[in-house]
Short mmCIF file of C-alpha atoms and ligand atoms in Angstrom, two decimals:
data_model
loop_
_atom_site.label_atom_id
_atom_site.label_comp_id
_atom_site.label_asym_id
_atom_site.label_seq_id
_atom_site.Cartn_x
_atom_site.Cartn_y
_atom_site.Cartn_z
CA UNK X 145 -3.57 -14.44 -28.70
CA UNK X 146 -3.95 -12.14 -25.81
CA UNK X 147 -2.12 -12.81 -22.92
CA UNK X 148 -3.65 -12.55 -19.52
CA UNK X 149 -1.12 -11.49 -16.62
CA UNK X 150 -2.32 -11.73 -12.99
CA UNK X 151 -0.47 -10.07 -10.41
CA UNK X 152 1.39 -12.59 -8.02
CA UNK X 153 -0.62 -13.28 -4.55
CA UNK X 154 0.51 -11.15 -1.75
CA UNK X 155 2.39 -13.95 0.08
CA UNK X 156 4.48 -14.64 -2.99
CA UNK X 157 5.22 -11.08 -3.51
CA UNK X 158 6.44 -10.98 0.09
CA UNK X 159 8.77 -13.94 -0.58
CA UNK X 160 10.26 -12.36 -3.52
CA UNK X 161 10.90 -8.87 -1.82
CA UNK X 162 14.04 -8.13 -1.10
CA UNK X 163 15.72 -6.20 2.00
CA UNK X 164 15.53 -2.57 1.82
CA UNK X 165 18.87 -0.86 1.23
CA UNK X 166 20.33 1.69 3.70
CA UNK X 167 23.32 2.90 5.95
CA UNK X 168 25.18 0.74 8.31
CA UNK X 169 26.21 1.73 11.68
CA UNK X 170 23.80 2.13 14.42
CA UNK X 171 25.71 4.94 16.23
CA UNK X 172 26.40 6.78 13.30
CA UNK X 173 22.91 6.88 12.14
CA UNK X 174 21.79 7.68 15.93
CA UNK X 175 24.37 10.64 15.89
CA UNK X 176 23.16 12.08 12.55
CA UNK X 177 19.70 12.02 13.63
CA UNK X 178 20.12 13.92 16.93
CA UNK X 179 22.13 16.36 15.05
CA UNK X 180 20.76 17.42 11.73
CA UNK X 181 18.05 14.83 10.93
CA UNK X 182 16.38 16.54 7.87
CA UNK X 183 19.19 16.81 5.86
CA UNK X 184 20.47 13.62 6.83
CA UNK X 185 17.06 11.98 5.70
CA UNK X 186 16.93 13.73 2.75
CA UNK X 187 20.37 12.63 1.68
CA UNK X 188 19.45 9.00 2.33
CA UNK X 189 16.38 9.34 0.27
CA UNK X 190 18.62 10.64 -2.51
CA UNK X 191 21.03 7.91 -2.19
CA UNK X 192 19.01 4.70 -1.46
CA UNK X 193 15.49 5.53 -3.17
CA UNK X 194 11.77 5.00 -2.05
CA UNK X 195 12.39 2.78 1.00
CA UNK X 196 15.55 3.10 3.24
CA UNK X 197 16.33 0.97 6.07
CA UNK X 198 18.12 3.07 8.94
CA UNK X 199 19.54 1.34 12.18
CA UNK X 200 18.65 3.60 15.18
CA UNK X 201 20.09 2.57 18.29
CA UNK X 202 18.28 -0.88 19.05
CA UNK X 203 15.77 -0.16 16.63
CA UNK X 204 15.49 -0.35 12.71
CA UNK X 205 13.44 2.65 11.01
CA UNK X 206 12.11 1.99 7.63
CA UNK X 207 11.59 5.23 5.90
CA UNK X 208 8.92 5.40 3.09
CA UNK X 209 9.39 8.20 0.76
CA UNK X 210 7.53 7.00 -2.34
CA UNK X 211 3.81 8.73 -2.71
CA UNK X 212 2.39 5.20 -3.74
CA UNK X 213 4.21 3.46 -0.94
CA UNK X 214 2.74 6.42 1.41
CA UNK X 215 -0.72 5.82 0.17
CA UNK X 216 -0.20 2.14 0.90
CA UNK X 217 0.66 2.59 4.52
CA UNK X 218 -1.66 5.38 5.45
CA UNK X 219 -4.67 4.13 3.31
CA UNK X 220 -4.67 0.52 1.45
CA UNK X 221 -2.95 -1.44 4.29
CA UNK X 222 -3.63 0.79 7.24
CA UNK X 223 -5.22 -1.74 9.35
CA UNK X 224 -1.87 -3.38 9.19
CA UNK X 225 -0.40 -0.49 11.38
CA UNK X 226 -0.48 0.73 14.81
CA UNK X 227 0.95 4.09 15.96
CA UNK X 228 2.43 2.56 19.02
CA UNK X 229 6.04 2.60 17.44
CA UNK X 230 7.65 2.52 21.22
CA UNK X 231 6.26 -1.11 21.33
CA UNK X 232 8.41 -2.12 18.43
CA UNK X 233 11.27 -4.12 19.24
CA UNK X 234 11.60 -5.04 22.86
CA UNK X 235 8.70 -4.78 25.31
CA UNK X 236 6.26 -1.95 25.66
CA UNK X 237 7.41 1.60 26.11
CA UNK X 238 5.35 4.46 27.04
CA UNK X 239 5.48 6.84 23.86
CA UNK X 240 6.44 10.58 25.52
CA UNK X 241 3.32 11.81 23.71
CA UNK X 242 0.89 9.40 25.44
CA UNK X 243 2.28 10.70 28.97
CA UNK X 244 1.19 14.03 28.04
CA UNK X 245 -1.93 13.25 25.76
CA UNK X 246 -3.27 10.25 27.48
CA UNK X 247 -5.51 8.07 25.22
CA UNK X 248 -6.82 10.86 22.90
CA UNK X 249 -7.24 10.74 19.18
CA UNK X 250 -3.19 11.14 18.43
CA UNK X 251 -2.13 8.43 20.46
CA UNK X 252 -5.07 5.78 20.80
CA UNK X 253 -5.38 2.99 18.24
CA UNK X 254 -7.88 0.24 16.77
CA UNK X 255 -11.53 -0.25 17.33
CA UNK X 256 -11.15 2.44 20.23
CA UNK X 257 -9.62 4.87 18.01
CA UNK X 258 -12.28 4.63 15.48
CA UNK X 259 -15.02 4.74 17.76
CA UNK X 260 -13.68 8.14 19.15
CA UNK X 261 -13.03 9.51 15.87
CA UNK X 262 -16.56 8.95 14.73
CA UNK X 263 -17.55 10.77 17.88
CA UNK X 264 -15.47 13.79 17.35
CA UNK X 265 -15.42 14.17 13.63
CA UNK X 266 -18.57 16.04 13.40
CA UNK X 267 -17.17 18.73 15.52
CA UNK X 268 -14.86 19.59 12.82
CA UNK X 269 -17.05 19.52 9.72
CA UNK X 270 -16.75 22.69 7.77
CA UNK X 271 -19.72 24.07 8.74
CA UNK X 272 -18.78 24.17 12.33
CA UNK X 273 -15.25 25.50 11.81
CA UNK X 274 -16.76 28.28 9.91
CA UNK X 275 -18.73 29.47 12.96
CA UNK X 276 -14.94 30.14 14.79
CA UNK X 277 -14.08 32.34 11.75
CA UNK X 278 -14.72 35.53 13.59
CA UNK X 279 -12.72 34.47 16.41
CA UNK X 280 -9.44 33.55 13.96
CA UNK X 281 -9.87 37.01 12.56
CA UNK X 282 -10.57 38.95 15.94
CA UNK X 283 -7.88 37.22 17.93
CA UNK X 284 -5.40 37.78 15.05
CA UNK X 285 -6.21 41.74 15.39
CA UNK X 286 -6.08 41.53 19.13
CA UNK X 287 -2.45 40.06 18.81
CA UNK X 288 -0.98 42.96 16.73
CA UNK X 289 -2.54 45.61 18.94
CA UNK X 290 0.73 45.98 20.95
CA UNK X 291 3.32 45.90 18.00
CA UNK X 292 4.92 49.15 16.94
CA UNK X 293 6.34 50.38 13.69
CA UNK X 294 10.12 49.61 13.72
CA UNK X 295 9.76 47.29 16.80
CA UNK X 296 11.68 43.77 17.09
CA UNK X 297 9.18 40.95 17.32
CA UNK X 298 10.06 37.00 17.52
CA UNK X 299 7.26 36.01 15.20
CA UNK X 300 7.33 32.36 16.55
CA UNK X 301 6.53 33.66 19.89
CA UNK X 302 3.94 36.05 18.46
CA UNK X 303 2.48 33.13 16.50
CA UNK X 304 2.36 30.70 19.39
CA UNK X 305 0.57 33.14 21.60
CA UNK X 306 -2.19 33.53 18.87
CA UNK X 307 -2.65 29.87 18.08
CA UNK X 308 -2.87 29.27 21.83
CA UNK X 309 -5.31 32.24 22.14
CA UNK X 310 -7.52 30.70 19.20
CA UNK X 311 -7.33 27.32 20.58
CA UNK X 312 -8.20 28.17 24.41
CA UNK X 313 -11.31 30.29 22.74
CA UNK X 314 -12.53 27.54 20.69
CA UNK X 315 -11.80 24.69 22.62
CA UNK X 316 -12.79 26.13 26.16
CA UNK X 317 -14.17 29.64 25.61
CA UNK X 318 -11.47 31.54 27.75
CA UNK X 319 -8.76 33.87 27.01
CA UNK X 320 -5.12 34.10 27.04
CA UNK X 321 -4.91 35.57 30.35
CA UNK X 322 -6.78 32.41 31.72
CA UNK X 323 -5.55 29.73 33.83
CA UNK X 324 -5.15 27.22 30.74
CA UNK X 325 -3.39 29.49 28.57
CA UNK X 326 -0.82 30.30 31.46
CA UNK X 327 -0.60 26.63 32.49
CA UNK X 328 0.16 25.52 28.63
CA UNK X 329 2.75 28.53 28.27
CA UNK X 330 4.69 28.00 31.57
CA UNK X 331 4.08 24.81 32.96
CA UNK X 332 4.08 22.05 30.06
CA UNK X 333 7.60 23.04 28.65
CA UNK X 334 7.79 21.44 25.36
CA UNK X 335 11.16 20.06 25.91
CA UNK X 336 11.08 18.84 29.52
CA UNK X 337 10.08 15.74 30.91
CA UNK X 338 9.42 12.64 28.37
CA UNK X 339 9.87 15.02 25.49
CA UNK X 340 13.50 15.76 26.38
CA UNK X 341 14.27 12.08 26.22
CA UNK X 342 12.16 11.15 23.17
CA UNK X 343 14.64 9.22 20.83
CA UNK X 344 16.91 7.89 23.65
CA UNK X 345 16.78 4.19 24.71
CA UNK X 346 15.37 4.00 28.33
CA UNK X 347 13.31 7.01 27.54
CA UNK X 348 10.71 6.05 30.07
CA UNK X 349 13.30 5.30 32.99
CA UNK X 350 14.88 9.00 32.16
CA UNK X 351 11.74 10.59 32.46
CA UNK X 352 10.76 8.98 35.91
CA UNK X 353 14.24 10.37 37.60
CA UNK X 354 13.38 13.27 39.86
CA UNK X 355 15.31 15.69 37.71
CA UNK X 356 14.02 19.44 37.79
CA UNK X 357 12.49 19.27 34.34
CA UNK X 358 10.84 16.00 35.02
CA UNK X 359 9.53 17.40 38.19
CA UNK X 360 8.37 20.88 36.42
CA UNK X 361 6.86 18.67 33.52
CA UNK X 362 4.76 16.30 35.82
CA UNK X 363 3.57 19.32 38.32
CA UNK X 364 2.46 21.12 34.92
CA UNK X 365 0.64 18.17 33.83
CA UNK X 366 -1.25 17.79 37.00
CA UNK X 367 -2.38 21.50 37.08
CA UNK X 368 -3.67 20.99 33.43
CA UNK X 369 -5.62 18.06 34.22
CA UNK X 370 -6.99 20.22 37.43
CA UNK X 371 -7.90 23.09 35.26
CA UNK X 372 -9.55 20.96 32.51
CA UNK X 373 -11.46 19.18 35.23
CA UNK X 374 -12.79 22.33 36.74
CA UNK X 375 -13.84 23.64 33.21
CA UNK X 376 -15.83 20.43 32.71
CA UNK X 377 -17.52 20.69 36.04
CA UNK X 378 -18.48 24.34 35.24
CA UNK X 379 -19.73 22.93 31.78
CA UNK X 380 -21.90 20.22 33.79
CA UNK X 381 -23.47 23.02 35.93
CA UNK X 382 -24.26 25.25 32.89
CA UNK X 383 -27.14 24.52 30.19
CA UNK X 384 -25.44 22.25 27.78
CA UNK X 385 -25.61 24.83 24.86
CA UNK X 386 -22.03 25.81 24.82
CA UNK X 387 -20.52 26.10 21.20
CA UNK X 388 -16.99 25.45 22.41
CA UNK X 389 -15.27 22.03 21.73
CA UNK X 390 -15.30 21.11 25.30
CA UNK X 391 -19.13 21.57 25.41
CA UNK X 392 -19.34 19.52 22.27
CA UNK X 393 -17.25 16.78 23.82
CA UNK X 394 -19.25 16.34 27.00
CA UNK X 395 -22.46 16.51 24.74
CA UNK X 396 -21.42 13.92 22.23
CA UNK X 397 -23.14 10.27 22.59
CA UNK X 398 -22.08 7.19 20.55
CA UNK X 399 -24.16 6.49 17.58
CA UNK X 400 -24.73 2.95 18.55
CA UNK X 401 -24.82 2.96 22.09
CA UNK X 402 -25.83 6.40 23.01
CA UNK X 403 -23.23 6.61 25.65
CA UNK X 404 -21.27 9.37 26.52
CA UNK X 405 -17.34 9.58 26.97
CA UNK X 406 -16.09 9.26 30.46
CA UNK X 407 -14.83 12.12 32.25
CA UNK X 408 -11.15 11.07 31.95
CA UNK X 409 -11.43 10.42 28.21
CA UNK X 410 -12.90 13.98 27.50
CA UNK X 411 -10.05 15.45 29.36
CA UNK X 412 -7.48 13.42 27.46
CA UNK X 413 -9.31 14.58 23.99
CA UNK X 414 -9.45 18.31 25.00
CA UNK X 415 -5.59 18.07 25.96
CA UNK X 416 -4.99 16.49 22.66
CA UNK X 417 -6.83 19.07 20.82
CA UNK X 418 -5.20 21.66 22.96
CA UNK X 419 -1.64 20.42 22.37
CA UNK X 420 -2.09 19.23 18.85
CA UNK X 421 -4.02 22.40 17.83
CA UNK X 422 -1.83 25.28 18.21
CA UNK X 423 2.10 24.75 18.01
CA UNK X 424 1.69 22.96 14.62
CA UNK X 425 -0.30 26.05 13.26
CA UNK X 426 2.25 28.26 14.62
CA UNK X 427 4.97 26.69 12.90
CA UNK X 428 3.24 27.00 9.60
CA UNK X 429 2.50 30.62 10.04
CA UNK X 430 6.06 31.33 11.22
CA UNK X 431 7.81 29.43 8.37
CA UNK X 432 5.35 31.18 5.96
CA UNK X 433 6.71 34.58 7.42
CA UNK X 434 10.21 33.24 7.16
CA UNK X 435 9.81 32.56 3.45
CA UNK X 436 7.93 35.62 2.69
CA UNK X 437 11.00 37.66 4.39
CA UNK X 438 13.34 36.22 1.58
CA UNK X 439 10.65 36.76 -1.06
CA UNK X 440 9.62 39.96 -1.68
CA UNK X 441 7.56 39.44 -5.05
CA UNK X 442 5.70 36.85 -3.07
CA UNK X 443 4.92 38.93 -0.17
CA UNK X 444 3.96 41.93 -2.44
CA UNK X 445 1.60 39.95 -4.32
CA UNK X 446 0.03 38.58 -0.82
CA UNK X 447 -0.45 42.30 0.29
CA UNK X 448 -2.01 43.29 -3.12
CA UNK X 449 -4.53 40.53 -2.88
CA UNK X 450 -5.24 41.10 0.73
CA UNK X 451 -5.74 45.08 -0.25
CA UNK X 452 -8.09 44.20 -2.89
CA UNK X 453 -10.20 41.42 -1.38
CA UNK X 454 -10.68 43.22 2.11
CA UNK X 455 -10.17 47.03 1.44
CA UNK X 456 -8.87 47.21 5.14
CA UNK X 457 -11.74 45.40 6.84
CA UNK X 458 -11.43 42.16 8.77
CA UNK X 459 -11.75 39.02 6.65
CA UNK X 460 -14.68 36.38 6.87
CA UNK X 461 -14.73 33.17 5.81
CA UNK X 462 -16.66 34.26 2.60
CA UNK X 463 -13.41 35.96 1.55
CA UNK X 464 -11.31 32.83 1.86
CA UNK X 465 -12.29 31.38 -1.67
CA UNK X 466 -10.87 34.88 -3.26
CA UNK X 467 -7.62 34.76 -1.00
CA UNK X 468 -6.05 32.21 -3.66
CA UNK X 469 -2.40 33.44 -3.29
CA UNK X 470 -2.34 33.84 0.46
CA UNK X 471 -3.68 30.00 0.65
CA UNK X 472 -1.15 29.19 -1.77
CA UNK X 473 1.73 30.82 0.45
CA UNK X 474 0.58 28.74 3.40
CA UNK X 475 0.43 25.29 1.15
CA UNK X 476 4.10 26.15 0.09
CA UNK X 477 5.34 26.81 3.45
CA UNK X 478 4.00 23.72 4.73
CA UNK X 479 5.49 21.75 1.83
CA UNK X 480 8.96 23.14 2.40
CA UNK X 481 8.54 22.82 6.48
CA UNK X 482 5.79 20.63 7.34
CA UNK X 483 5.15 21.40 10.77
CA UNK X 484 4.99 17.68 11.88
CA UNK X 485 8.37 15.95 11.65
CA UNK X 486 7.04 12.33 10.96
CA UNK X 487 4.43 9.98 11.12
CA UNK X 488 5.32 6.66 12.58
CA UNK X 489 3.88 3.32 12.39
CA UNK X 490 4.44 -0.37 13.61
CA UNK X 491 3.42 -2.88 11.16
CA UNK X 492 1.43 -6.00 12.86
CA UNK X 493 2.46 -8.21 10.19
CA UNK X 494 5.34 -8.25 7.80
CA UNK X 495 4.52 -6.38 4.62
CA UNK X 496 6.10 -5.72 1.12
CA UNK X 497 6.57 -2.35 -0.51
CA UNK X 498 8.24 -1.03 -3.81
CA UNK X 499 9.76 -4.70 -3.84
CA UNK X 500 11.24 -4.44 -0.38
CA UNK X 501 10.43 -6.52 2.55
CA UNK X 502 9.25 -4.78 5.76
CA UNK X 503 9.17 -7.14 8.89
CA UNK X 504 6.54 -6.79 11.49
CA UNK X 505 7.12 -5.05 14.66
CA UNK X 506 9.56 -2.76 13.27
CA UNK X 507 9.31 1.06 12.88
CA UNK X 508 7.93 2.70 9.73
CA UNK X 509 8.23 6.35 9.08
CA UNK X 510 6.73 8.76 6.84
CA UNK X 511 9.10 12.07 6.82
CA UNK X 512 6.59 14.67 5.02
CA UNK X 513 9.90 17.06 4.67
CA UNK X 514 11.59 14.31 2.63
CA UNK X 515 8.46 13.28 0.54
CA UNK X 516 7.83 17.23 -0.32
CA UNK X 517 11.08 17.65 -1.50
CA UNK X 518 11.22 14.78 -4.31
CA UNK X 519 12.07 16.35 -7.41
CA UNK X 520 10.10 13.85 -9.31
CA UNK X 521 7.07 15.62 -8.16
CA UNK X 522 8.39 18.80 -7.06
CA UNK X 523 10.64 20.53 -9.87
CA UNK X 524 13.34 22.75 -8.05
CA UNK X 525 11.95 21.41 -4.60
CA UNK X 526 14.05 23.73 -2.61
CA UNK X 527 12.51 26.80 -4.16
CA UNK X 528 9.43 28.61 -2.52
CA UNK X 529 7.06 29.01 -5.18
CA UNK X 530 3.45 29.48 -4.44
CA UNK X 531 2.43 29.50 -7.95
CA UNK X 532 2.64 25.81 -7.87
CA UNK X 533 -0.61 25.64 -6.18
CA UNK X 534 -2.43 27.97 -8.74
CA UNK X 535 -5.00 26.57 -10.88
CA UNK X 536 -4.69 29.56 -13.27
CA UNK X 537 -1.04 30.32 -13.89
CA UNK X 538 -0.10 33.76 -14.77
CA UNK X 539 -0.53 34.58 -18.40
CA UNK X 540 3.14 35.71 -18.89
CA UNK X 541 3.90 31.91 -18.89
CA UNK X 542 6.68 32.96 -15.74
CA UNK X 543 5.11 30.04 -13.82
CA UNK X 544 4.49 27.46 -16.27
CA UNK X 545 7.07 25.02 -15.33
CA UNK X 546 6.38 24.83 -11.81
CA UNK X 547 2.54 25.37 -11.90
CA UNK X 548 1.90 22.79 -14.75
CA UNK X 549 3.99 20.55 -12.82
CA UNK X 550 2.32 20.92 -9.43
CA UNK X 551 -1.26 20.81 -10.60
CA UNK X 552 -0.98 18.21 -13.28
CA UNK X 553 -3.15 15.43 -12.80
CA UNK X 554 -0.31 12.99 -12.56
CA UNK X 555 1.05 14.53 -9.31
CA UNK X 556 0.07 11.61 -6.66
CA UNK X 557 -1.97 13.14 -3.75
CA UNK X 558 0.40 11.46 -1.30
CA UNK X 559 3.19 13.67 -2.70
CA UNK X 560 2.31 16.08 -0.21
CA UNK X 561 1.22 15.09 3.44
CA UNK X 562 1.73 17.65 5.90
CA UNK X 563 -1.67 16.26 7.63
CA UNK X 564 -0.92 12.60 6.67
CA UNK X 565 -3.93 11.08 5.11
CA UNK X 566 -6.47 8.28 5.48
CA UNK X 567 -8.30 7.58 8.58
CA UNK X 568 -5.58 9.15 10.61
CA UNK X 569 -5.52 12.19 8.87
CA UNK X 570 -5.54 15.27 10.88
CA UNK X 571 -8.73 15.99 12.24
CA UNK X 572 -7.89 19.81 12.73
CA UNK X 573 -6.93 20.15 8.85
CA UNK X 574 -9.80 22.27 7.84
CA UNK X 575 -9.72 24.44 11.21
CA UNK X 576 -5.83 25.06 10.75
CA UNK X 577 -6.21 26.01 7.19
CA UNK X 578 -8.98 28.66 7.65
CA UNK X 579 -7.11 29.70 10.91
CA UNK X 580 -3.88 30.20 8.82
CA UNK X 581 -5.19 32.22 6.08
CA UNK X 582 -7.19 34.34 8.36
CA UNK X 583 -4.42 35.25 10.36
CA UNK X 584 -1.86 35.95 7.15
CA UNK X 585 -4.90 38.22 5.70
CA UNK X 586 -5.86 39.98 9.05
CA UNK X 587 -2.10 40.75 9.87
CA UNK X 588 -1.01 41.50 6.42
CA UNK X 589 -3.56 44.59 5.96
CA UNK X 590 -1.40 46.74 8.25
CA UNK X 591 2.13 44.82 8.96
CA UNK X 592 5.13 43.56 7.15
CA UNK X 593 8.10 41.91 8.36
CA UNK X 594 11.85 42.58 7.66
CA UNK X 595 14.43 39.55 8.57
CA UNK X 596 17.04 40.60 10.90
CA UNK X 597 20.18 40.72 8.48
CA UNK X 598 22.53 37.98 9.43
CA UNK X 599 20.28 36.13 11.71
CA UNK X 600 20.37 32.21 10.63
CA UNK X 601 16.88 30.52 10.76
CA UNK X 602 17.76 26.84 11.80
CA UNK X 603 14.89 24.19 11.74
CA UNK X 604 15.09 22.05 14.93
CA UNK X 605 13.08 18.73 14.07
CA UNK X 606 11.88 16.86 16.89
CA UNK X 607 8.24 16.11 17.29
CA UNK X 608 7.36 19.31 15.35
CA UNK X 609 9.65 21.28 13.08
CA UNK X 610 10.42 24.89 14.18
CA UNK X 611 12.87 27.47 14.03
CA UNK X 612 15.50 26.55 16.84
CA UNK X 613 16.12 30.26 18.13
CA UNK X 614 12.73 31.72 16.88
CA UNK X 615 12.06 34.34 14.12
CA UNK X 616 13.30 37.60 14.86
CA UNK X 617 11.95 40.35 12.53
CA UNK X 618 11.48 44.15 12.69
CA UNK X 619 7.91 45.04 12.27
CA UNK X 620 6.83 47.64 9.60
CA UNK X 621 3.39 49.37 9.58
CA UNK X 622 2.34 49.32 5.81
C1 HEM V 841 -0.61 23.27 10.42
C2 HEM V 841 -1.16 22.61 11.44
C3 HEM V 841 -1.19 21.36 11.69
C4 HEM V 841 -0.54 20.11 11.01
C5 HEM V 841 0.87 20.34 10.29
C6 HEM V 841 -1.03 19.01 11.71
C7 HEM V 841 -0.49 17.77 11.24
C8 HEM V 841 -0.92 16.54 11.84
C9 HEM V 841 -0.54 15.29 11.37
C10 HEM V 841 0.49 14.94 10.15
C11 HEM V 841 -1.30 14.15 11.68
C12 HEM V 841 -1.34 12.82 11.48
C13 HEM V 841 -0.34 12.04 12.41
C14 HEM V 841 -0.30 10.64 12.03
O1 HEM V 841 -0.82 9.93 10.89
O2 HEM V 841 0.59 9.83 12.59
C15 HEM V 841 -2.40 14.88 12.52
C16 HEM V 841 -3.32 14.39 13.44
C17 HEM V 841 -4.32 15.25 14.56
N1 HEM V 841 -4.23 16.26 14.59
FE1 HEM V 841 -3.09 17.85 13.44
N2 HEM V 841 -1.87 18.91 12.34
C18 HEM V 841 -2.35 20.62 12.31
C19 HEM V 841 -3.18 21.18 13.49
C20 HEM V 841 -4.36 20.46 14.03
C21 HEM V 841 -5.28 21.26 14.67
C22 HEM V 841 -5.36 22.76 14.66
C23 HEM V 841 -5.72 20.27 15.67
C24 HEM V 841 -6.94 20.54 16.49
C25 HEM V 841 -7.73 21.71 16.68
C26 HEM V 841 -5.15 19.24 15.24
C27 HEM V 841 -5.45 17.86 15.80
C28 HEM V 841 -5.23 16.64 15.31
C29 HEM V 841 -5.77 15.25 16.09
C30 HEM V 841 -6.70 15.52 17.07
C31 HEM V 841 -4.84 14.50 15.30
C32 HEM V 841 -5.13 12.76 15.40
C33 HEM V 841 -6.11 12.46 14.47
C34 HEM V 841 -6.42 10.73 14.65
O3 HEM V 841 -5.50 10.04 14.60
O4 HEM V 841 -7.65 10.61 14.36
N3 HEM V 841 -4.34 19.35 14.39
N4 HEM V 841 -2.07 16.29 12.65
#
């Protein structure tokens, strides 16, 4: 006789679920998090498994590490989650990012976010981004014009300048010496004002104190608002035909109501794209160069590919499918050093995942760095091995173990989440991948970078993961 089994209803499953395991000691966890959170969190995953409960100051963080559970949070049950994690626990807190980005795509929630995403998504379709290909290549070519053979560079600074130039051009059609670029560079210092107090209790109050850093931050924010307002006014006086993202934001109309966005909302969205779109890409490129610096065979293979495909000319979008290894280098760099530290969510209702109960209104976190180093899905997870990303492994079998595992159909999609997933997946995903590969290819035609002996590259994990003291290198013309 066939036995039919049915899954227990969700409520029964929740009742049977147990509390998630995790460390004790609120202060200890807070200290560990403010020291070296990446090693600490990876160690907790090794010790406690797919769901870990971490007491952090006055809050509890539930760290989700299992790809199926990540899928559950980001996709299947996504309507049960909000991004306003600072509201978890006691009362409403203004999240630091909101203070900078306002109510743009990164920080908005619920039906308002869905409406805005519908409006903005077409601006990021593949064909439209392909139209920026030339800017990606030309601006990458410009950035290297001042480099000299044997000169010392901080590649993190150079990559931040490059990605700022790209976002300034594609978003506002302005150059690096514009007021926008100057203001972003100088007036919104990354770790002042609310960003500085991010993980501390009373962050909102601390950010309001009349401290020099806070004052600089708010003055910088005000000048950025003024500049974006001026650019919007200029666009309105123009013919409305501009191809930059600001013109497209102003021209966008809601599919149902036919209404445009209000000016304040256009400004929030533009500042969101500006801020979300450059530091992340700069970090991914910096980490790629860091890893290439200590893996000469991978670097030489990339240069061979660039020489063969481009023969010395600038890359175009049509070259991208042929820059397979360069693309794999970028994917692997974002596996080892995903530029965004964590995806934070607040559950609206209790839920159950991997047999553990997660109470509503707590703080759920997905840490791509931890997920990407799970040996179940990534053999030798610490190893930089771009060959994991190749569909056709080299015939000598040298990459079989890594390649076979990485592309085997069984590896869950959500074992790799540098861009998140589901309806809140990074809207700039295609943009940044094209930009990154074209930058590596453009620069790789003429340059390679030697690490500075004895310099220790230490990841600083806050909202993003970047090298704490930059990436000094010696530039060598090739
Ligand atoms: C390597 C580069 C990048 C990485 C690693 C990255 C990563 C991410 C991640 C993980 C999220 C999801 C956050 C969450 O679910 O909580 C996200 C969202 C977002 N990203 Fe990116 N990003 C990158 C580049 C860009 C670029 C170039 C742009 C724009 C030009 C951009 C714009 C956005 C926006 C607007 C959102 C919010 C989307 C929404 O919630 O609807 N990002 N990004």
